[in-house]
Each structure stands twice: as structure tokens, then as C-alpha cells.
Short mmCIF file of C-alpha atoms and ligand atoms in Angstrom, two decimals:
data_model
loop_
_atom_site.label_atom_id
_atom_site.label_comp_id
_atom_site.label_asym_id
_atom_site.label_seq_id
_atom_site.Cartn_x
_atom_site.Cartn_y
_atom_site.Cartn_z
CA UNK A 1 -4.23 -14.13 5.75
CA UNK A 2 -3.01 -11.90 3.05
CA UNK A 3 -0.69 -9.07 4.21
CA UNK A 4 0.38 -6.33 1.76
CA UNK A 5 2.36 -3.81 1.64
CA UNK A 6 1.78 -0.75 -0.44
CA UNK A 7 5.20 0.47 -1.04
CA UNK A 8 7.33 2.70 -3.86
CA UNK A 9 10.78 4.60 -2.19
CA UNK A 10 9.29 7.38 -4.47
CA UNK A 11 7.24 9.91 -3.03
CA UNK A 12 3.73 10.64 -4.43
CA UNK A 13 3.49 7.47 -7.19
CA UNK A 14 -0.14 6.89 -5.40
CA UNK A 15 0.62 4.37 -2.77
CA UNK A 16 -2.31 5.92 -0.30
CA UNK A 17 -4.60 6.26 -2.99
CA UNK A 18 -4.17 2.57 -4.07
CA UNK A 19 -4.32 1.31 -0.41
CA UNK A 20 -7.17 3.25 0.22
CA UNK A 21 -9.22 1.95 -2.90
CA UNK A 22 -7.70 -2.34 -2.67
CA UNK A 23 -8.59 -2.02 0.85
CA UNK A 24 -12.27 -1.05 0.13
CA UNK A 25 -11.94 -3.38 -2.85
CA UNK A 26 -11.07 -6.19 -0.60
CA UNK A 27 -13.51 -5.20 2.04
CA UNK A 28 -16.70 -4.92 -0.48
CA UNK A 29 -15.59 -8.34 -1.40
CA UNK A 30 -16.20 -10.00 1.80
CA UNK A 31 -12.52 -10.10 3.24
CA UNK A 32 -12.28 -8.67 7.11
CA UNK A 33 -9.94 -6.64 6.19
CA UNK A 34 -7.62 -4.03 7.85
CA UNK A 35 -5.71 -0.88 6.22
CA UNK A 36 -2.55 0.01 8.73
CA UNK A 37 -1.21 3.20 7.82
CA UNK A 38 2.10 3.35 8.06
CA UNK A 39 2.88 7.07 7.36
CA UNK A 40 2.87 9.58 9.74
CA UNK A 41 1.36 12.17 7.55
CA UNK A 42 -2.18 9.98 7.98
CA UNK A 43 -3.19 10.24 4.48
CA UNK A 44 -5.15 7.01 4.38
CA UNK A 45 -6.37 7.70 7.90
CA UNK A 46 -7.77 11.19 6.55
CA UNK A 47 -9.17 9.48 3.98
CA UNK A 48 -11.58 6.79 6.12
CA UNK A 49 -12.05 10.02 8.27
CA UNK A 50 -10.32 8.10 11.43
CA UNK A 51 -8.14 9.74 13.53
CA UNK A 52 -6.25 8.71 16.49
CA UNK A 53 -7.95 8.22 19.80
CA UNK A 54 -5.87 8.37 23.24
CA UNK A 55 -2.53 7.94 23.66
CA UNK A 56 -0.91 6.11 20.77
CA UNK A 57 2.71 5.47 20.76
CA UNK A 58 5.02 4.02 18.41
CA UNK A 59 6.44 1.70 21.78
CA UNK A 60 2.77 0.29 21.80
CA UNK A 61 2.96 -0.26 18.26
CA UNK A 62 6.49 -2.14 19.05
CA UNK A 63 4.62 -3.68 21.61
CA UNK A 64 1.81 -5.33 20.34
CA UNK A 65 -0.37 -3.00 22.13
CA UNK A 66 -2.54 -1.61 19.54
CA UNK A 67 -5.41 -3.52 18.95
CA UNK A 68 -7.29 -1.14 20.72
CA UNK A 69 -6.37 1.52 18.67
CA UNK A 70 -7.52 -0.04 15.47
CA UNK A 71 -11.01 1.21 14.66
CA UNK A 72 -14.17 0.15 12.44
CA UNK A 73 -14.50 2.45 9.50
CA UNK A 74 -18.24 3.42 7.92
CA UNK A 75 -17.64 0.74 5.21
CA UNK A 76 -18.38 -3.05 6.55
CA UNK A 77 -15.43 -5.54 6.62
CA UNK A 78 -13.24 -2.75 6.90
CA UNK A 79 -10.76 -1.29 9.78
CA UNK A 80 -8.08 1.24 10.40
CA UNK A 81 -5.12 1.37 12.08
CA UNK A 82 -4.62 5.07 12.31
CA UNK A 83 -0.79 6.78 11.72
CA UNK A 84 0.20 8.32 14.70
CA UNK A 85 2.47 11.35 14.74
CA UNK A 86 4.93 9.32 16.51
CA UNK A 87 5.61 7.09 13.66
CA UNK A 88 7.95 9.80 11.53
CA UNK A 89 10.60 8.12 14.67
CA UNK A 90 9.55 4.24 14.14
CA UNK A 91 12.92 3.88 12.30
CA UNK A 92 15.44 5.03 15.41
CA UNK A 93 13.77 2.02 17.71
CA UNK A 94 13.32 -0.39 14.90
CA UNK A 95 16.96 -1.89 15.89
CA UNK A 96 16.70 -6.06 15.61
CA UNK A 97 15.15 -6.63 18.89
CA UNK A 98 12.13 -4.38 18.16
CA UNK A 99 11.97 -5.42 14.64
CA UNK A 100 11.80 -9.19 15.40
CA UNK A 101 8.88 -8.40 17.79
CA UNK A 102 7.26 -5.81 14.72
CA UNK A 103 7.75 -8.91 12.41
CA UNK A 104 4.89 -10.54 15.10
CA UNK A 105 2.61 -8.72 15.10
CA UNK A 106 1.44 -9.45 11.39
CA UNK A 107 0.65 -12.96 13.18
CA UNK A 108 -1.43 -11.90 15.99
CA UNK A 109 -4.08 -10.41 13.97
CA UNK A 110 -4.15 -13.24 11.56
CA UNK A 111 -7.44 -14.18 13.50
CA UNK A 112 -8.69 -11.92 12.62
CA UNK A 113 -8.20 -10.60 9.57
CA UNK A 114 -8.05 -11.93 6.03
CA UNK A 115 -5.98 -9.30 4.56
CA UNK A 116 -4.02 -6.61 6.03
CA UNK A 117 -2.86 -3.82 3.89
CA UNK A 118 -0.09 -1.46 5.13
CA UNK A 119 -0.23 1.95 3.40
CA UNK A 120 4.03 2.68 3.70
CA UNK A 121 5.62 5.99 3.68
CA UNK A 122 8.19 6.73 0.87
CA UNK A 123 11.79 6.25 1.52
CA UNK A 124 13.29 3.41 2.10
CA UNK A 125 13.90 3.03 5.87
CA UNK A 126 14.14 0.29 8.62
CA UNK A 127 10.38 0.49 8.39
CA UNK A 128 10.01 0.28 4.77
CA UNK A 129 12.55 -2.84 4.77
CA UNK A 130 10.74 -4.94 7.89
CA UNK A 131 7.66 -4.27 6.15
CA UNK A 132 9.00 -5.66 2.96
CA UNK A 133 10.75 -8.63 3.85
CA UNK A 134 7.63 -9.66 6.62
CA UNK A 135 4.42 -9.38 4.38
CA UNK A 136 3.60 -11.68 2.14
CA UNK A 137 3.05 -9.35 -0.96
CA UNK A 138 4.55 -6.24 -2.33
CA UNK A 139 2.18 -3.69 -4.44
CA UNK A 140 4.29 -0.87 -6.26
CA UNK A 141 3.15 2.03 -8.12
CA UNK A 142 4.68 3.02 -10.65
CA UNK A 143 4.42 6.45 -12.90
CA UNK A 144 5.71 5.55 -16.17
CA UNK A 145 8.84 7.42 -16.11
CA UNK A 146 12.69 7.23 -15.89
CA UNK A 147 12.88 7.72 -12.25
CA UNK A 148 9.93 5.45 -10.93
CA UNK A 149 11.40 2.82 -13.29
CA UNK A 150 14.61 3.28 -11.28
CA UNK A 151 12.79 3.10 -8.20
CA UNK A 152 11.91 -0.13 -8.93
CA UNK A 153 15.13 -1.31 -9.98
CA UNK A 154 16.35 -0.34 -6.70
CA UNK A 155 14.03 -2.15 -5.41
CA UNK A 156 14.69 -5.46 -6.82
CA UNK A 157 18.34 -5.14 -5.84
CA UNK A 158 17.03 -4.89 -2.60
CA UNK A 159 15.15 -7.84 -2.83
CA UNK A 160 18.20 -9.75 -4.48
CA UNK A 161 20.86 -8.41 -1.59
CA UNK A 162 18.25 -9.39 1.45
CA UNK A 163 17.44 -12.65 -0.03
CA UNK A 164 13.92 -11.35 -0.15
CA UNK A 165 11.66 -13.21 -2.95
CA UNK A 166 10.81 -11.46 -6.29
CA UNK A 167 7.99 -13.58 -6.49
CA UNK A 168 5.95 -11.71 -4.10
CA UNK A 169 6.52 -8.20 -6.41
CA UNK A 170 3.69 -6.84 -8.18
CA UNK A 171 4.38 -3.86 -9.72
CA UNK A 172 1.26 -1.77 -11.82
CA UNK A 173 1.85 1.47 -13.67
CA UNK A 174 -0.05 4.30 -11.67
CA UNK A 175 -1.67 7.65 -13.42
CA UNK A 176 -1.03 7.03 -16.62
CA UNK A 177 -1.63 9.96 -19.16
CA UNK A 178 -2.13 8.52 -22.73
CA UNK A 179 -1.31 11.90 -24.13
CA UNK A 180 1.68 12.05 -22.69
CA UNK A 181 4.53 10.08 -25.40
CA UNK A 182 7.10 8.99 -22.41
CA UNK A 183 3.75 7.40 -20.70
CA UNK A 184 3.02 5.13 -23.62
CA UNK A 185 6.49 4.12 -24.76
CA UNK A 186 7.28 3.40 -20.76
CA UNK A 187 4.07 1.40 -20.62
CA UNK A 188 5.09 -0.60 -23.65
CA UNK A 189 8.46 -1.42 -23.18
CA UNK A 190 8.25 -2.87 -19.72
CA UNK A 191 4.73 -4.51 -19.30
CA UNK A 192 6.29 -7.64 -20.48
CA UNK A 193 8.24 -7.76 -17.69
CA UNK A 194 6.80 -10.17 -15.22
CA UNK A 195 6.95 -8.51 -12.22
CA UNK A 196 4.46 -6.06 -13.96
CA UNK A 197 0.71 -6.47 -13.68
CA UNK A 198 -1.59 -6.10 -16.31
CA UNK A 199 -3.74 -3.72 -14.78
CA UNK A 200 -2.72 -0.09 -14.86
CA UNK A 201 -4.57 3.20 -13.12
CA UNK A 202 -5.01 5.74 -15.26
CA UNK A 203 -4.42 9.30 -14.10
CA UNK A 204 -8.31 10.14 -13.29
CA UNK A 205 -9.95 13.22 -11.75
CA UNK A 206 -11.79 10.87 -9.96
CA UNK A 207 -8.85 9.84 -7.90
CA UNK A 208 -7.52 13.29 -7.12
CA UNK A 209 -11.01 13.98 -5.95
CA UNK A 210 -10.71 12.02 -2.97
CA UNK A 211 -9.10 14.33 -1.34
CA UNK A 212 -12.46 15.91 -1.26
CA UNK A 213 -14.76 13.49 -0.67
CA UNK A 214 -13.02 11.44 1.67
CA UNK A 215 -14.43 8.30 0.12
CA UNK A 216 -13.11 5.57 -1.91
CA UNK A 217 -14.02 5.80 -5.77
CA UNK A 218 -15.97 3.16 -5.84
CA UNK A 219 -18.27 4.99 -2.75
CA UNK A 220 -18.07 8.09 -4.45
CA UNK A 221 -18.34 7.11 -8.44
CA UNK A 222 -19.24 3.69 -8.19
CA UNK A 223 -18.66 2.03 -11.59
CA UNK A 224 -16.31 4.41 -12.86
CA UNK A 225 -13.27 4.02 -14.91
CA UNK A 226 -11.54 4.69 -11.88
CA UNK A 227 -13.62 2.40 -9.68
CA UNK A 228 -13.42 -0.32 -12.14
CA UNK A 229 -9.79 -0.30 -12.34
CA UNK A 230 -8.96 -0.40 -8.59
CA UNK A 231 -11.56 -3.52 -8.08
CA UNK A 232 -9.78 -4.76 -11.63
CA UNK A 233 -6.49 -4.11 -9.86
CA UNK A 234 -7.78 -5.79 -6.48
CA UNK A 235 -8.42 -8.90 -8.33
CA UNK A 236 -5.04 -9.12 -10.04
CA UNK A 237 -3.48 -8.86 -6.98
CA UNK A 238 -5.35 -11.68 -5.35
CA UNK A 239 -4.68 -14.10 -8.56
CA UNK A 240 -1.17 -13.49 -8.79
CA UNK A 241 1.09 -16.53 -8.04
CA UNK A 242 4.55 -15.70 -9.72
CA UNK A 243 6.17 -12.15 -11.04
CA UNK A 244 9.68 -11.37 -11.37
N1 ATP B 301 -4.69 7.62 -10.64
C1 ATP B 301 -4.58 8.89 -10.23
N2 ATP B 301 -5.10 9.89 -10.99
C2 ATP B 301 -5.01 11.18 -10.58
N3 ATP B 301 -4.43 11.57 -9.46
C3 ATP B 301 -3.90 10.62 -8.66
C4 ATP B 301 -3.94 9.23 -9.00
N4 ATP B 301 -3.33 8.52 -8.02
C5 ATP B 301 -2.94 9.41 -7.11
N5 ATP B 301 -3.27 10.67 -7.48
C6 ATP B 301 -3.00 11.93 -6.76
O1 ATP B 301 -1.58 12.07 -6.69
C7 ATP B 301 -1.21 12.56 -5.40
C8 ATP B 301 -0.28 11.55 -4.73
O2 ATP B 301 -1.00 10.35 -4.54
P1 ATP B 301 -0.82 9.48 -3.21
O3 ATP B 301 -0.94 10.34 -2.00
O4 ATP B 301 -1.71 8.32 -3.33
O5 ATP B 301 0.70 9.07 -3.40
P2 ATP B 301 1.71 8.46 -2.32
O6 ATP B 301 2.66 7.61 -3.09
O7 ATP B 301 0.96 7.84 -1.21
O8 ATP B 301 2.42 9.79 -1.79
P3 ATP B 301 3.44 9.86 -0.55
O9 ATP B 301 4.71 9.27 -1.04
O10 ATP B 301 3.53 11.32 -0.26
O11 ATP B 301 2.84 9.07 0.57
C9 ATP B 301 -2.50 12.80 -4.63
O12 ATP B 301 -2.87 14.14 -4.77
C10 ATP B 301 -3.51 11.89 -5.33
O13 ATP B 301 -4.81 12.39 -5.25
MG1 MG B 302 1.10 8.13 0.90
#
């Protein structure tokens, strides 16, 4: 079982969007595979058009008790774990009792499941660091620019301070602009680096579209730059031994 978490502390780099589009990646490619979102707000839920049903708490969450709260999506292979309002509080009862018993539940879906992605809100929280040190891989978006570089630098010294290993980085640049010179000169000085993937999203109407059409790009423009890049990406992810 793969688990991965989709995280950046920055707000808005396009962690939901690239959950959204690995998961169905992942999914199309035969993996059962299940998308937990993480973030209150729901974005990836909205997205797969799942909401909550019943009485969803984050002390079931906590508790294991959620399996019946995950639900099938349209696309095959592929389920949901719906955000539940409750979640914005998942950090006041994630003390070390409740996170040792969060860090099992990864393991009781491993039957069932052959990847787990967990879309994560931004911040960096008691959520955001469970989730971190537990999965097995990290994917983080990042815009080309000063502060989402820093981002990940503060990352990394997080990984360093909680013993956490690099290895399991993989950091892609997200909506790049060509046009735009910071973009470029971002792009080349740092994709080198090895905790940097080769594949990169473009910033692509396509993607902002979603919001629209409630689909992942490949559903809604299948074989589109923006399609290609995310199963391109998808791959990349699932080759990748070593990074930083
Ligand atoms: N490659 C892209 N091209 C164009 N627009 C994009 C791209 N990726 C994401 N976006 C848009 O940027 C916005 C933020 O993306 P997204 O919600 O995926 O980011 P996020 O990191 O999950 O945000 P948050 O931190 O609020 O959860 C959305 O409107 C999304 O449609
Ligand atoms: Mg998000």
C-alpha cells in the first residue's frame, strides 16, 4: 500500500487539484485507490461531488470508525473519504494518545487499498505533522517563487528536526507560467535539486476549470496538456525511490 500525502504549509500551491487528478490517475490505472480529504473546506470532496452522509465526527475519525463513511465515487477504483466540518478542530484532540491511534488507521485499510492519498490542509499543524511523519510519501507543490521555495525549506527542517526521512519528499513545481521571468529562473535553478521531480504542472485553464466541471482533467479533457501531465506526474511519483 502506497499512502501519500498531498501537503505544502502554503495555502493555494494546488495541493487539491493535484490530489484530485493522481488520485484519478492512480485509479484509471488499476490501483483501488482512496482520496481522504483532509481539509475541512471539502475541496476534493466537492470535486468527486461526495458529501458527507450522517453523523461524521472527527472522534470517529480518531476512532477508527469511518469506514462507513468512505464512499464509491462515479470513477471505478476510486473512493472518498469526505472532510467533515469537524475537522478545522482535529488538531486540539490530536494530543499523543489520539495521534498514535490516527497513525493506525493508515494500516487498517491497507486491505484494502493500494494507495491512499490524503488531500492536507495548509498550515502546518498536529495534523499536517502526523500525516507527514506516518505516510509513506510526501507530494509538494510548489509555485516557483521566493516564498513556496521557503515553504519547502521549512519543510525539510522539519523533516531533519523530527528525524523524518527526506527520501520520501517529492517536490514538483505547480502552475508554472513560462511568461513569467521569476517562473523560469526558479524552475532552473532548483530542478537539480533531488528532492525535485522532473515533472512540472503548468498553470492551465484546464485546471482552474474544475471548479466547474467537477471532474478530473483527464474526465473532462482527456489527453490534454493538463491531463497528460498529471498521469506524467502520477507515474513519477510511483517510480521514485530516492530524493533529497
Ligand atoms: N495547474 C494549475 N493551473 C491553473 N490553475 C490552477 C492549477 N492548479 C491549481 N489551480 C487553481 O489554483 C487554485 C488553488 O488550487 P488548489 O485548491 O488545488 O490549491 P490548494 O493548495 O489545495 O489550496 P488550499 O491551501 O486552499 O487548500 C484553484 O482555484 C485551482 O483551480
Ligand atoms: Mg486544498
Amino acid at each position: 500500500m502506497k499512502s501519500i500525502a498531498v501537503y505544502s504549509s502554503k495555502g493555494g500551491v494546488g495541493k487539491t487539484s493535484t490530489s484530485v487528478n493522481l488520485s484519478y490517475a492512480s485509479a484509471i490505472r488499476g490501483n483501488r485507490t482512496l482520496l481522504c480529504d483532509m481539509d475541512a473546506q471539502g475541496a476534493a470532496s466537492f470535486y468527486y461531488k461526495v458529501s458527507t452522509q450522517g453523523k461524521f465526527t472527527k472522534k470517529q475519525l480518531l476512532k477508527g470508525k469511518f469506514q462507513k463513511h468512505i464512499q464509491p465515487t462515479t470513477y471505478p477504483n476510486l473512493d472518498l473519504l469526505p472532510a467533515h466540518f469537524s475537522f478545522r478542530n482535529l488538531d486540539l484532540v490530536l494530543g499523543d494518545e489520539n495521534g498514535h491511534e490516527f497513525t493506525q488507521l493508515l494500516a487498517k485499510l491497507s486491505n484494502e487499498y493500494d494507495v491512499i492519498i490524503f488531500d492536507c490542509p495548509p498550515g502546518m499543524s498536529t495534523l499536517s505533522e502526523k500525516l507527514i511523519t506516518t505516510v509513506q510519501k510526501v507530494v509538494i507543490p510548489v509555485i516557483p517563487t521566493t516564498l513556496s521555495i521557503r515553504a519547502l525549506a521549512q519543510l525539510v527542517r522539519f523533516f531533519d528536526k523530527t528525524g523524518t526521512d527526506r527520501k520520501k519528499m517529492s517536490a514538483f513545481f505547480s502552475m508554472v507560467e513560462r511568461r513569467k521571468k521569476m517562473h523560469v529562473e526558479t524552475v532552473m535553478s532548483y530542478r537539480k535539486k533531488k528532492v525535485f521531480l522532473k515533472t512540472h504542472i503548468p498553470y492551465l485553464a484546464d485546471v482552474e476549470k474544475m471548479g466547474i466541471t467537477r471532474q478530473p482533467v483527464a474526465v473532462s479533457n482527456p489527453g490534454s496538456p493538463a491531463s497528460v501531465a498529471y498521469d506524467r506526474l502520477w507515474m513519477e511519483c510511483c517510480k521514485r525511490k530516492h530524493s533529497a
